[in-house]
Amino acid sequence: IRDRSTLWTGASITVYGTAVAALIEKALKIPTAPTNSSATVEMTMLMLQGKSQLCNSNSPNAGYLLKNQAPWPADSSKIFRGITFGAYESQSQWFTRADSGINTFTDLKGKRVMCAREGEPAFEDVWRAVQAVYGVTFTAMPDLGIANQVTALKEGRADAGMCYGAAPVPGLVELQTTHPIRLISYTEAELKAVFGKLDWVGQPFTIKAGTYKGQDKDVLALMFNLGVSARRDLPDDLVYAIAKAIDENIADLRAVHPSFKTWTIKDLANSPYAPYHAGAYKYYTEKGYLTPCLLYPSDAADEEDSVDL
C-alpha cells in the first residue's frame, strides 16, 4: 500500500492506510511496504503506473481517471478498481480567524485564501466552483498543507484556508489554542449548486456544533469518500482474502483512530465511486453486504473491458 503521510502529522488517512497494511500482514502473512507520497493524486498515479498494487484514493480522482482524462493514463479505467469505498470521509473545511470579519463565502471576495493545489481536483474543482456559485473572486494561494496554512493565518499572510480531513482536524485544533477560528458554512441550496459543478461524487456533511472550540452552530460542509483501491490485475482470490480479512478484523481498524470507532463492513463496502475489484465484489455479495443500487458495474457482473459510464 502506498499511503499519504506527508501532508500533516496524524492525518486520519495516514492512520487508515498503515492500519490496513498492518491488517493484511497480520491476517494474510503477506509483507507490505506502506510508502509516503505527497497526496492521493500521486499515490493513485503510482498504482496506475504499476509501481504499487494498492493505494488510498478518492472519488475526485476517480471522476477523471474513469474517463481516461489527462493527466491520468489513457487506460486508467481498465486498471483502477475498488476494495473499500465508504471508509474515510474527507470533509472540506473552510476556515478563517474569528477576528477576520469573514462570515460567509461571499465575504471571501478580494481575500487571500490558501486552497489551490494544482492537479488535485478535490481542491481545484471545489474552490473554482465556490467562486462560480457565489460570484466572488479571491486570490487562490497554494494550499501547502495544514501546517503552512496555520502559520500563514497566524502571521496574517493569508485570510482564510480550505483543508480536508475528519473534523476536528488536529491542525485547526492547534491553531485555535492561540487564535480563535471560524468555520464557513454552506446553505443546502448553495452546496447543491456547488455539487452541480463537480465531475465527481460528493455528499453533504454536517460538522456538529461544539466540534471545535467556540463553534456554536452546525456547519454544512462538502464531503467525499476515500478508500483502498487496487489494480484490476491483482488476483481475485487475493483481493477476496483482503476483503475477508478487513471484515473479520474490523475491530483492529476501529481501534486505531477515534473517527473509525463506529465503522462497519457495510460502511467500507458501500458508496462506490468506481467499479469493485471482482474479488471484493464476490466476497461482499456472498456476505450480503452490498446495497441494491450500485453506481458502477463490477467486473464480476459485467465482463466488458471498459467501464460503462
Short mmCIF file of C-alpha atoms in Angstrom, two decimals:
data_model
loop_
_atom_site.label_atom_id
_atom_site.label_comp_id
_atom_site.label_asym_id
_atom_site.label_seq_id
_atom_site.Cartn_x
_atom_site.Cartn_y
_atom_site.Cartn_z
CA ILE A 1 0.00 0.00 0.00
CA ARG A 2 1.21 3.47 -0.81
CA ASP A 3 -0.05 5.81 1.86
CA ARG A 4 -0.19 9.57 2.15
CA SER A 5 1.59 10.82 5.27
CA THR A 6 3.44 13.94 4.21
CA LEU A 7 0.60 16.46 4.33
CA TRP A 8 0.32 16.72 8.08
CA THR A 9 1.29 14.64 11.07
CA GLY A 10 -1.50 12.49 12.48
CA ALA A 11 -3.82 12.74 9.45
CA SER A 12 -6.57 10.13 9.52
CA ILE A 13 -5.74 8.94 6.01
CA THR A 14 -2.21 8.06 7.12
CA VAL A 15 -3.54 6.05 10.05
CA TYR A 16 -6.09 4.30 7.83
CA GLY A 17 -3.60 3.24 5.15
CA THR A 18 -0.98 1.96 7.55
CA ALA A 19 -3.64 0.15 9.61
CA VAL A 20 -4.93 -1.69 6.54
CA ALA A 21 -1.36 -2.65 5.62
CA ALA A 22 -0.78 -3.98 9.14
CA LEU A 23 -4.05 -5.89 8.99
CA ILE A 24 -3.02 -7.58 5.72
CA GLU A 25 0.29 -8.61 7.27
CA LYS A 26 -1.40 -9.92 10.39
CA ALA A 27 -4.23 -11.85 8.75
CA LEU A 28 -2.68 -13.00 5.48
CA LYS A 29 1.00 -13.15 6.46
CA ILE A 30 1.85 -11.07 3.38
CA PRO A 31 4.61 -8.44 3.77
CA THR A 32 3.53 -4.89 2.90
CA ALA A 33 5.50 -1.72 2.31
CA PRO A 34 3.49 1.42 3.15
CA THR A 35 5.14 4.27 1.27
CA ASN A 36 4.90 8.03 1.76
CA SER A 37 3.55 10.19 -1.06
CA SER A 38 2.55 13.82 -1.42
CA ALA A 39 -1.20 13.30 -1.91
CA THR A 40 -3.87 10.95 -3.27
CA VAL A 41 -3.11 12.02 -6.85
CA GLU A 42 0.49 10.83 -6.58
CA MET A 43 -0.34 7.57 -4.84
CA THR A 44 -3.08 6.77 -7.37
CA MET A 45 -0.74 7.55 -10.26
CA LEU A 46 1.93 5.26 -8.80
CA MET A 47 -0.58 2.41 -8.70
CA LEU A 48 -1.77 3.06 -12.26
CA GLN A 49 1.87 3.01 -13.37
CA GLY A 50 2.36 -0.40 -11.75
CA LYS A 51 4.69 0.86 -9.03
CA SER A 52 2.32 -0.30 -6.28
CA GLN A 53 -0.58 -2.73 -6.10
CA LEU A 54 -2.82 -0.95 -3.61
CA CYS A 55 -3.33 2.70 -2.73
CA ASN A 56 -5.60 5.11 -0.94
CA SER A 57 -7.64 7.05 -3.48
CA ASN A 58 -10.88 9.03 -3.60
CA SER A 59 -13.94 9.96 -5.63
CA PRO A 60 -12.48 13.21 -7.10
CA ASN A 61 -9.60 11.26 -8.64
CA ALA A 62 -11.96 8.53 -9.86
CA GLY A 63 -14.23 11.09 -11.50
CA TYR A 64 -11.49 11.89 -14.00
CA LEU A 65 -9.45 8.71 -14.32
CA LEU A 66 -12.54 6.65 -15.15
CA LYS A 67 -12.91 8.94 -18.17
CA ASN A 68 -9.24 8.36 -19.04
CA GLN A 69 -8.84 12.12 -18.85
CA ALA A 70 -5.40 13.76 -18.61
CA PRO A 71 -3.21 13.71 -16.60
CA TRP A 72 -4.32 10.12 -15.99
CA PRO A 73 -3.02 7.34 -18.29
CA ALA A 74 -5.21 6.52 -21.29
CA ASP A 75 -6.09 3.07 -19.92
CA SER A 76 -6.84 4.17 -16.33
CA SER A 77 -10.46 2.99 -16.42
CA LYS A 78 -9.28 -0.56 -17.22
CA ILE A 79 -6.84 -0.63 -14.29
CA PHE A 80 -8.50 1.15 -11.35
CA ARG A 81 -10.75 -0.93 -9.09
CA GLY A 82 -12.04 -0.53 -5.55
CA ILE A 83 -11.85 -2.73 -2.47
CA THR A 84 -13.33 -0.29 0.06
CA PHE A 85 -15.15 2.97 -0.68
CA GLY A 86 -17.10 4.42 2.22
CA ALA A 87 -14.33 4.13 4.77
CA TYR A 88 -12.74 7.51 5.28
CA GLU A 89 -14.94 10.57 4.87
CA SER A 90 -12.83 13.60 3.98
CA GLN A 91 -14.58 16.84 4.78
CA SER A 92 -13.76 20.12 3.04
CA GLN A 93 -13.38 22.63 5.87
CA TRP A 94 -13.14 26.35 5.05
CA PHE A 95 -11.76 28.27 7.98
CA THR A 96 -10.64 31.74 8.99
CA ARG A 97 -9.61 33.62 12.09
CA ALA A 98 -12.57 34.63 14.22
CA ASP A 99 -11.40 38.25 14.07
CA SER A 100 -11.14 38.32 10.24
CA GLY A 101 -14.61 39.72 9.54
CA ILE A 102 -15.24 36.78 7.19
CA ASN A 103 -18.53 35.07 8.00
CA THR A 104 -19.77 33.69 4.66
CA PHE A 105 -18.31 32.62 1.33
CA THR A 106 -19.40 35.96 -0.11
CA ASP A 107 -17.04 37.66 2.36
CA LEU A 108 -14.09 35.94 0.66
CA LYS A 109 -14.26 38.47 -2.17
CA GLY A 110 -10.82 40.02 -2.67
CA LYS A 111 -9.27 37.92 0.13
CA ARG A 112 -6.22 35.64 0.16
CA VAL A 113 -7.33 32.03 0.52
CA MET A 114 -4.98 29.05 0.80
CA CYS A 115 -6.93 26.50 -1.23
CA ALA A 116 -5.09 25.83 -4.51
CA ARG A 117 -3.37 22.53 -5.20
CA GLU A 118 -2.61 22.20 -8.89
CA GLY A 119 -3.63 18.88 -10.39
CA GLU A 120 -5.76 17.75 -7.45
CA PRO A 121 -9.49 18.03 -8.24
CA ALA A 122 -10.57 17.84 -4.59
CA PHE A 123 -9.04 21.30 -4.21
CA GLU A 124 -9.09 22.88 -7.67
CA ASP A 125 -12.64 21.90 -8.60
CA VAL A 126 -14.08 22.98 -5.25
CA TRP A 127 -12.57 26.46 -4.94
CA ARG A 128 -13.43 27.23 -8.57
CA ALA A 129 -16.99 26.02 -8.01
CA VAL A 130 -17.27 28.23 -4.92
CA GLN A 131 -16.17 31.27 -6.90
CA ALA A 132 -18.72 30.50 -9.62
CA VAL A 133 -21.64 29.79 -7.28
CA TYR A 134 -21.07 32.81 -5.05
CA GLY A 135 -19.95 35.15 -7.82
CA VAL A 136 -16.79 36.14 -5.94
CA THR A 137 -13.15 36.38 -6.91
CA PHE A 138 -10.41 35.78 -4.38
CA THR A 139 -6.70 35.07 -4.58
CA ALA A 140 -6.33 31.28 -4.51
CA MET A 141 -2.98 30.81 -2.77
CA PRO A 142 -1.16 27.44 -2.77
CA ASP A 143 -2.54 25.17 -0.07
CA LEU A 144 0.87 23.79 1.06
CA GLY A 145 -0.70 21.64 3.78
CA ILE A 146 -2.38 22.45 7.06
CA ALA A 147 0.82 23.34 8.94
CA ASN A 148 1.64 26.09 6.45
CA GLN A 149 -1.96 27.28 6.41
CA VAL A 150 -1.96 27.61 10.19
CA THR A 151 1.30 29.58 10.16
CA ALA A 152 0.08 31.88 7.36
CA LEU A 153 -3.13 32.68 9.24
CA LYS A 154 -1.22 33.31 12.47
CA GLU A 155 1.18 35.70 10.70
CA GLY A 156 -1.53 37.43 8.67
CA ARG A 157 -0.15 36.26 5.30
CA ALA A 158 -3.50 34.65 4.42
CA ASP A 159 -7.09 35.48 5.28
CA ALA A 160 -8.64 32.02 5.08
CA GLY A 161 -7.90 28.44 4.13
CA MET A 162 -9.53 25.23 3.00
CA CYS A 163 -8.36 21.81 4.18
CA TYR A 164 -9.60 18.24 4.13
CA GLY A 165 -9.88 15.81 6.98
CA ALA A 166 -12.16 14.25 9.56
CA ALA A 167 -13.26 17.01 11.94
CA PRO A 168 -11.76 18.03 14.25
CA VAL A 169 -8.60 18.40 12.15
CA PRO A 170 -5.58 18.44 14.50
CA GLY A 171 -4.02 21.45 12.77
CA LEU A 172 -7.13 23.57 13.31
CA VAL A 173 -7.33 22.45 16.93
CA GLU A 174 -3.73 23.60 17.33
CA LEU A 175 -4.47 26.94 15.64
CA GLN A 176 -7.35 27.77 17.92
CA THR A 177 -5.20 27.40 21.02
CA THR A 178 -3.71 30.81 20.14
CA HIS A 179 -6.13 32.22 17.52
CA PRO A 180 -9.88 31.52 17.73
CA ILE A 181 -11.22 30.28 14.39
CA ARG A 182 -14.49 30.31 12.47
CA LEU A 183 -15.70 27.67 10.00
CA ILE A 184 -17.56 28.92 6.91
CA SER A 185 -20.81 27.07 6.21
CA TYR A 186 -22.76 26.42 3.02
CA THR A 187 -26.53 26.57 2.90
CA GLU A 188 -28.25 23.49 1.47
CA ALA A 189 -29.10 25.30 -1.78
CA GLU A 190 -25.56 26.67 -2.18
CA LEU A 191 -23.96 23.28 -1.60
CA LYS A 192 -26.31 21.68 -4.14
CA ALA A 193 -25.18 24.30 -6.66
CA VAL A 194 -21.51 23.51 -5.90
CA PHE A 195 -22.16 19.78 -6.43
CA GLY A 196 -23.68 20.63 -9.79
CA LYS A 197 -20.32 21.99 -10.96
CA LEU A 198 -18.26 18.94 -9.94
CA ASP A 199 -17.41 15.98 -12.18
CA TRP A 200 -17.25 13.55 -9.28
CA VAL A 201 -19.36 12.20 -6.44
CA GLY A 202 -19.67 14.32 -3.30
CA GLN A 203 -22.05 14.35 -0.35
CA PRO A 204 -23.15 16.87 2.28
CA PHE A 205 -21.73 16.53 5.77
CA THR A 206 -22.71 18.33 8.95
CA ILE A 207 -19.90 19.30 11.32
CA LYS A 208 -21.80 19.38 14.58
CA ALA A 209 -21.74 22.39 16.88
CA GLY A 210 -19.04 22.02 19.51
CA THR A 211 -16.70 20.04 17.27
CA TYR A 212 -14.28 22.96 17.53
CA LYS A 213 -13.92 25.29 20.49
CA GLY A 214 -16.28 28.24 20.10
CA GLN A 215 -18.30 26.59 17.29
CA ASP A 216 -21.86 27.28 18.47
CA LYS A 217 -23.69 26.23 15.27
CA ASP A 218 -23.70 23.25 12.93
CA VAL A 219 -21.62 23.81 9.79
CA LEU A 220 -22.66 22.28 6.46
CA ALA A 221 -19.64 21.06 4.53
CA LEU A 222 -18.78 19.15 1.37
CA MET A 223 -17.52 15.63 1.86
CA PHE A 224 -16.20 12.85 -0.33
CA ASN A 225 -15.29 9.24 0.31
CA LEU A 226 -11.86 7.69 0.27
CA GLY A 227 -10.97 4.03 0.29
CA VAL A 228 -8.49 1.34 -0.62
CA SER A 229 -8.10 0.83 -4.37
CA ALA A 230 -6.36 -1.95 -6.27
CA ARG A 231 -5.10 -2.74 -9.72
CA ARG A 232 -7.58 -4.85 -11.69
CA ASP A 233 -4.85 -7.41 -12.45
CA LEU A 234 -4.37 -8.21 -8.75
CA PRO A 235 -5.53 -11.84 -8.39
CA ASP A 236 -9.20 -12.20 -7.49
CA ASP A 237 -8.51 -14.69 -4.72
CA LEU A 238 -6.02 -12.33 -3.08
CA VAL A 239 -8.42 -9.39 -3.11
CA TYR A 240 -11.19 -11.69 -1.84
CA ALA A 241 -8.88 -12.60 1.05
CA ILE A 242 -8.10 -8.92 1.74
CA ALA A 243 -11.81 -8.03 1.87
CA LYS A 244 -12.43 -11.02 4.16
CA ALA A 245 -9.52 -10.03 6.41
CA ILE A 246 -10.85 -6.47 6.74
CA ASP A 247 -14.30 -7.82 7.60
CA GLU A 248 -13.08 -10.31 10.19
CA ASN A 249 -10.65 -7.84 11.78
CA ILE A 250 -12.73 -4.66 11.61
CA ALA A 251 -12.11 -4.14 15.33
CA ASP A 252 -8.43 -3.55 14.53
CA LEU A 253 -9.37 -0.59 12.33
CA ARG A 254 -11.84 0.79 14.83
CA ALA A 255 -9.15 0.83 17.50
CA VAL A 256 -6.56 2.94 15.67
CA HIS A 257 -8.42 6.25 15.35
CA PRO A 258 -11.40 7.83 17.16
CA SER A 259 -13.21 8.67 13.89
CA PHE A 260 -13.16 4.96 12.92
CA LYS A 261 -14.83 3.66 16.08
CA THR A 262 -18.33 3.25 14.60
CA TRP A 263 -17.26 1.67 11.29
CA THR A 264 -18.97 -1.46 9.99
CA ILE A 265 -18.01 -3.55 6.99
CA LYS A 266 -21.06 -2.14 5.18
CA ASP A 267 -19.58 1.35 5.67
CA LEU A 268 -16.41 0.20 3.94
CA ALA A 269 -18.08 -1.78 1.16
CA ASN A 270 -20.78 0.64 0.04
CA SER A 271 -20.97 4.11 -1.55
CA PRO A 272 -18.87 3.06 -4.58
CA TYR A 273 -17.37 5.71 -6.84
CA ALA A 274 -15.63 3.20 -9.16
CA PRO A 275 -16.07 -0.46 -10.15
CA TYR A 276 -15.42 -3.06 -7.50
CA HIS A 277 -12.48 -5.37 -7.93
CA ALA A 278 -14.03 -8.74 -8.81
CA GLY A 279 -12.51 -10.38 -5.72
CA ALA A 280 -14.01 -7.81 -3.35
CA TYR A 281 -17.34 -7.88 -5.18
CA LYS A 282 -17.51 -11.67 -4.81
CA TYR A 283 -16.85 -11.52 -1.06
CA TYR A 284 -19.33 -8.70 -0.37
CA THR A 285 -22.12 -10.31 -2.41
CA GLU A 286 -21.59 -13.69 -0.74
CA LYS A 287 -21.96 -11.98 2.63
CA GLY A 288 -24.93 -9.86 1.54
CA TYR A 289 -23.21 -6.58 2.41
CA LEU A 290 -23.96 -4.55 -0.72
CA THR A 291 -26.91 -2.19 -1.06
CA PRO A 292 -29.17 -2.84 -4.09
CA CYS A 293 -28.16 0.24 -6.07
CA LEU A 294 -24.57 0.44 -7.25
CA LEU A 295 -23.05 3.41 -9.05
CA TYR A 296 -20.81 1.26 -11.23
CA PRO A 297 -20.94 -2.32 -12.50
CA SER A 298 -18.45 -4.81 -11.14
CA ASP A 299 -16.14 -6.82 -13.37
CA ALA A 300 -17.74 -9.89 -11.81
CA ALA A 301 -21.17 -8.80 -13.06
CA ASP A 302 -20.11 -7.14 -16.30
CA GLU A 303 -17.40 -8.76 -18.40
CA GLU A 304 -16.87 -5.71 -20.63
CA ASP A 305 -13.28 -4.44 -20.63
CA SER A 306 -14.35 -0.82 -20.35
CA VAL A 307 -16.23 0.96 -17.62
CA ASP A 308 -19.81 1.83 -18.54
CA LEU A 309 -20.18 5.46 -17.54
#
